[in-house]
Amino acid sequence: MGLHKVVRSRAPKGYWLVAIVVYATLTTFSMVSISSHESSTTSGNSLADLDRFLRRSSSPLYSRSSSFPSLGPEISPLNVTAPPLQPLRPIDREQYTLRINAWRRPEILLQNVAYFATCDGVAEIQVVWCDTKNEPPKELYNFTNKSVKVDRRSINSLNERYNLSDVGAPTLGIIHIDDDDLYSCFTLDHVFFKWTYNPE
């Protein structure tokens, strides 16, 4: 069963959860993942410095200022059969929801959320909190430049990232990452706009 089918089968009824998850491995684009050690070395830098570092580590294949057709429809769709997706609304072609699976790395989580909150393409950040023994960092509730929600789950399972029954999503496109994954806004945009070419 393909990844696309697995993700859809776990989505709550009534939602067309489009998980872009690791689309970079399904295309020729290589996403940049920064380890916990590497992330900690950037903690003293400004968000602008962090963005410049991430951009240097990414292939310059897309920017929001470039023309949409430049991406090209050369990426083949996944060879799976799935129910038709509802038509994309204007917001679904411009922005996406970012769901971050968190697990006991509060410093890295806060650093990464602060960076992702600067991304124009991110409509909302959802932190999936499955840790029933610890409270989410209170700083997650203090972001004002971006909608940040904490989706608290009672089940400790990696599959809970696909459960939108409590919070929903403002967009059809959803990117799932872990709290220690740090991608540039540029990279997230590139993956997202590739998906808009063939959302099915």
CSV table of C-alpha atoms in Angstrom, one decimal:
chain,number,residue,atom,x,y,z
A,1,MET,CA,0.0,0.0,0.0
A,2,GLY,CA,1.5,3.4,-1.0
A,3,LEU,CA,2.2,6.1,1.5
A,4,HIS,CA,-0.5,8.3,0.0
A,5,LYS,CA,-3.1,5.6,0.7
A,6,VAL,CA,-1.9,4.9,4.2
A,7,VAL,CA,-2.1,8.5,5.2
A,8,ARG,CA,-5.6,8.9,3.8
A,9,SER,CA,-6.8,5.7,5.4
A,10,ARG,CA,-5.9,7.1,8.9
A,11,ALA,CA,-7.4,10.5,8.4
A,12,PRO,CA,-10.7,11.0,10.3
A,13,LYS,CA,-13.8,10.8,8.2
A,14,GLY,CA,-14.8,14.0,6.6
A,15,TYR,CA,-11.2,15.2,6.1
A,16,TRP,CA,-9.1,14.8,3.0
A,17,LEU,CA,-5.8,14.8,4.7
A,18,VAL,CA,-3.1,15.4,2.2
A,19,ALA,CA,0.2,14.6,3.9
A,20,ILE,CA,3.3,15.8,2.1
A,21,VAL,CA,5.4,14.1,4.8
A,22,VAL,CA,8.6,13.2,3.0
A,23,TYR,CA,7.8,14.3,-0.6
A,24,ALA,CA,11.4,15.1,-1.1
A,25,THR,CA,12.2,11.4,-1.2
A,26,LEU,CA,9.5,10.9,-3.8
A,27,THR,CA,10.9,13.7,-6.0
A,28,THR,CA,14.4,14.6,-6.9
A,29,PHE,CA,14.6,17.4,-4.4
A,30,SER,CA,16.7,16.9,-1.3
A,31,MET,CA,15.3,18.5,1.8
A,32,VAL,CA,17.8,19.6,4.4
A,33,SER,CA,17.5,18.1,7.9
A,34,ILE,CA,19.5,19.5,10.7
A,35,SER,CA,20.4,17.3,13.6
A,36,SER,CA,19.8,18.3,17.2
A,37,HIS,CA,23.6,19.1,17.5
A,38,GLU,CA,23.6,21.3,14.5
A,39,SER,CA,20.4,23.1,15.5
A,40,SER,CA,21.9,23.9,18.9
A,41,THR,CA,24.8,25.7,17.3
A,42,THR,CA,22.4,28.2,15.6
A,43,SER,CA,20.4,28.9,18.7
A,44,GLY,CA,22.4,32.1,19.4
A,45,ASN,CA,21.8,33.5,15.9
A,46,SER,CA,18.9,35.6,14.7
A,47,LEU,CA,16.1,34.1,12.6
A,48,ALA,CA,17.4,36.0,9.6
A,49,ASP,CA,20.8,34.3,10.0
A,50,LEU,CA,19.1,30.9,10.4
A,51,ASP,CA,17.2,31.5,7.2
A,52,ARG,CA,20.3,32.4,5.3
A,53,PHE,CA,22.0,29.3,6.6
A,54,LEU,CA,19.1,27.1,5.5
A,55,ARG,CA,18.9,28.7,2.1
A,56,ARG,CA,22.6,28.0,1.5
A,57,SER,CA,22.0,24.4,2.3
A,58,SER,CA,19.0,24.1,0.0
A,59,SER,CA,18.9,23.8,-3.8
A,60,PRO,CA,17.6,27.1,-5.3
A,61,LEU,CA,14.7,25.5,-7.2
A,62,TYR,CA,11.9,27.8,-6.0
A,63,SER,CA,11.1,31.1,-4.4
A,64,ARG,CA,7.8,32.7,-3.8
A,65,SER,CA,8.8,35.5,-6.2
A,66,SER,CA,9.4,33.2,-9.1
A,67,SER,CA,6.7,32.4,-11.6
A,68,PHE,CA,4.5,29.4,-10.9
A,69,PRO,CA,4.9,27.7,-14.3
A,70,SER,CA,8.7,27.6,-13.7
A,71,LEU,CA,8.2,24.6,-11.5
A,72,GLY,CA,7.1,22.5,-14.5
A,73,PRO,CA,4.7,19.6,-14.3
A,74,GLU,CA,7.4,17.0,-14.8
A,75,ILE,CA,6.9,15.3,-11.5
A,76,SER,CA,4.8,12.2,-12.0
A,77,PRO,CA,1.8,11.6,-9.7
A,78,LEU,CA,1.9,8.7,-7.2
A,79,ASN,CA,0.6,5.6,-8.9
A,80,VAL,CA,-2.3,5.0,-6.5
A,81,THR,CA,-6.1,5.1,-6.7
A,82,ALA,CA,-7.8,7.4,-4.3
A,83,PRO,CA,-11.2,9.1,-4.0
A,84,PRO,CA,-11.3,12.5,-5.8
A,85,LEU,CA,-10.0,15.4,-3.7
A,86,GLN,CA,-12.2,18.4,-3.1
A,87,PRO,CA,-11.4,21.4,-5.3
A,88,LEU,CA,-8.5,23.5,-4.1
A,89,ARG,CA,-9.6,26.9,-2.7
A,90,PRO,CA,-7.4,30.0,-3.2
A,91,ILE,CA,-5.8,29.5,0.2
A,92,ASP,CA,-5.0,25.9,-0.6
A,93,ARG,CA,-2.9,27.0,-3.6
A,94,GLU,CA,-0.9,29.6,-1.5
A,95,GLN,CA,-0.5,28.2,2.0
A,96,TYR,CA,-0.3,25.0,4.0
A,97,THR,CA,-0.7,23.8,7.6
A,98,LEU,CA,2.5,22.6,9.3
A,99,ARG,CA,2.0,19.8,11.9
A,100,ILE,CA,5.0,19.2,14.1
A,101,ASN,CA,5.2,15.9,16.1
A,102,ALA,CA,6.9,16.9,19.4
A,103,TRP,CA,8.6,14.6,21.9
A,104,ARG,CA,10.6,16.0,24.9
A,105,ARG,CA,12.9,18.4,23.0
A,106,PRO,CA,11.3,21.7,24.2
A,107,GLU,CA,14.3,23.9,23.3
A,108,ILE,CA,14.6,22.6,19.8
A,109,LEU,CA,10.8,22.7,19.4
A,110,LEU,CA,10.6,26.4,20.4
A,111,GLN,CA,13.5,27.4,18.2
A,112,ASN,CA,12.0,25.6,15.2
A,113,VAL,CA,8.5,27.0,15.7
A,114,ALA,CA,9.9,30.5,16.0
A,115,TYR,CA,11.5,30.0,12.6
A,116,PHE,CA,8.5,28.4,10.9
A,117,ALA,CA,6.3,31.2,12.2
A,118,THR,CA,8.3,33.6,9.9
A,119,CYS,CA,7.4,31.5,6.8
A,120,ASP,CA,4.8,33.2,4.5
A,121,GLY,CA,3.5,29.9,3.2
A,122,VAL,CA,2.6,28.6,6.6
A,123,ALA,CA,-1.0,29.3,7.4
A,124,GLU,CA,-1.0,27.6,10.8
A,125,ILE,CA,1.4,25.6,13.0
A,126,GLN,CA,0.0,22.7,14.9
A,127,VAL,CA,2.2,21.0,17.6
A,128,VAL,CA,1.1,17.4,18.1
A,129,TRP,CA,1.7,16.8,21.9
A,130,CYS,CA,1.4,13.1,22.9
A,131,ASP,CA,3.5,13.4,26.1
A,132,THR,CA,1.0,12.9,28.9
A,133,LYS,CA,3.6,13.2,31.6
A,134,ASN,CA,4.8,16.7,30.7
A,135,GLU,CA,3.1,20.0,29.8
A,136,PRO,CA,3.8,21.8,26.5
A,137,PRO,CA,6.1,24.8,26.8
A,138,LYS,CA,4.0,27.8,27.8
A,139,GLU,CA,5.9,29.8,25.1
A,140,LEU,CA,4.0,28.0,22.4
A,141,TYR,CA,0.9,30.0,23.4
A,142,ASN,CA,2.7,33.4,23.1
A,143,PHE,CA,3.2,33.6,19.3
A,144,THR,CA,1.4,36.6,17.8
A,145,ASN,CA,2.8,36.6,14.2
A,146,LYS,CA,1.4,33.2,13.4
A,147,SER,CA,-1.5,30.9,14.5
A,148,VAL,CA,0.1,28.2,16.7
A,149,LYS,CA,-2.1,25.5,18.2
A,150,VAL,CA,-1.2,22.7,20.6
A,151,ASP,CA,-3.0,19.5,19.7
A,152,ARG,CA,-2.9,17.5,22.9
A,153,ARG,CA,-3.4,13.7,22.3
A,154,SER,CA,-4.1,11.1,25.0
A,155,ILE,CA,-2.5,8.3,22.9
A,156,ASN,CA,1.3,8.2,22.6
A,157,SER,CA,1.6,7.1,19.0
A,158,LEU,CA,3.3,8.4,15.9
A,159,ASN,CA,0.1,8.0,14.0
A,160,GLU,CA,-1.6,10.7,16.1
A,161,ARG,CA,0.0,13.3,13.8
A,162,TYR,CA,-2.6,12.2,11.2
A,163,ASN,CA,-5.5,12.6,13.6
A,164,LEU,CA,-7.2,15.9,13.0
A,165,SER,CA,-10.4,15.1,14.8
A,166,ASP,CA,-9.9,17.8,17.5
A,167,VAL,CA,-8.3,20.7,15.6
A,168,GLY,CA,-9.0,20.3,11.9
A,169,ALA,CA,-6.9,22.3,9.5
A,170,PRO,CA,-7.3,25.7,7.8
A,171,THR,CA,-5.8,24.3,4.6
A,172,LEU,CA,-6.1,21.2,2.5
A,173,GLY,CA,-2.3,20.9,2.1
A,174,ILE,CA,-0.6,19.6,5.3
A,175,ILE,CA,3.1,19.1,5.9
A,176,HIS,CA,4.1,16.7,8.7
A,177,ILE,CA,7.5,17.0,10.3
A,178,ASP,CA,9.2,16.1,13.6
A,179,ASP,CA,10.2,18.6,16.1
A,180,ASP,CA,14.0,18.1,15.4
A,181,ASP,CA,13.5,18.6,11.6
A,182,LEU,CA,14.4,22.1,10.5
A,183,TYR,CA,13.7,23.0,6.9
A,184,SER,CA,13.9,26.4,5.3
A,185,CYS,CA,10.7,28.3,4.4
A,186,PHE,CA,12.1,28.1,0.8
A,187,THR,CA,12.2,24.2,1.0
A,188,LEU,CA,8.7,23.9,2.5
A,189,ASP,CA,7.4,26.2,-0.3
A,190,HIS,CA,9.1,24.1,-3.0
A,191,VAL,CA,7.6,20.9,-1.8
A,192,PHE,CA,4.1,22.4,-1.3
A,193,PHE,CA,4.0,24.0,-4.7
A,194,LYS,CA,5.0,20.7,-6.3
A,195,TRP,CA,2.0,19.1,-4.6
A,196,THR,CA,-0.4,21.8,-5.9
A,197,TYR,CA,0.4,20.7,-9.5
A,198,ASN,CA,-1.1,17.3,-8.8
A,199,PRO,CA,-3.0,17.3,-5.4
A,200,GLU,CA,-4.7,13.9,-6.3
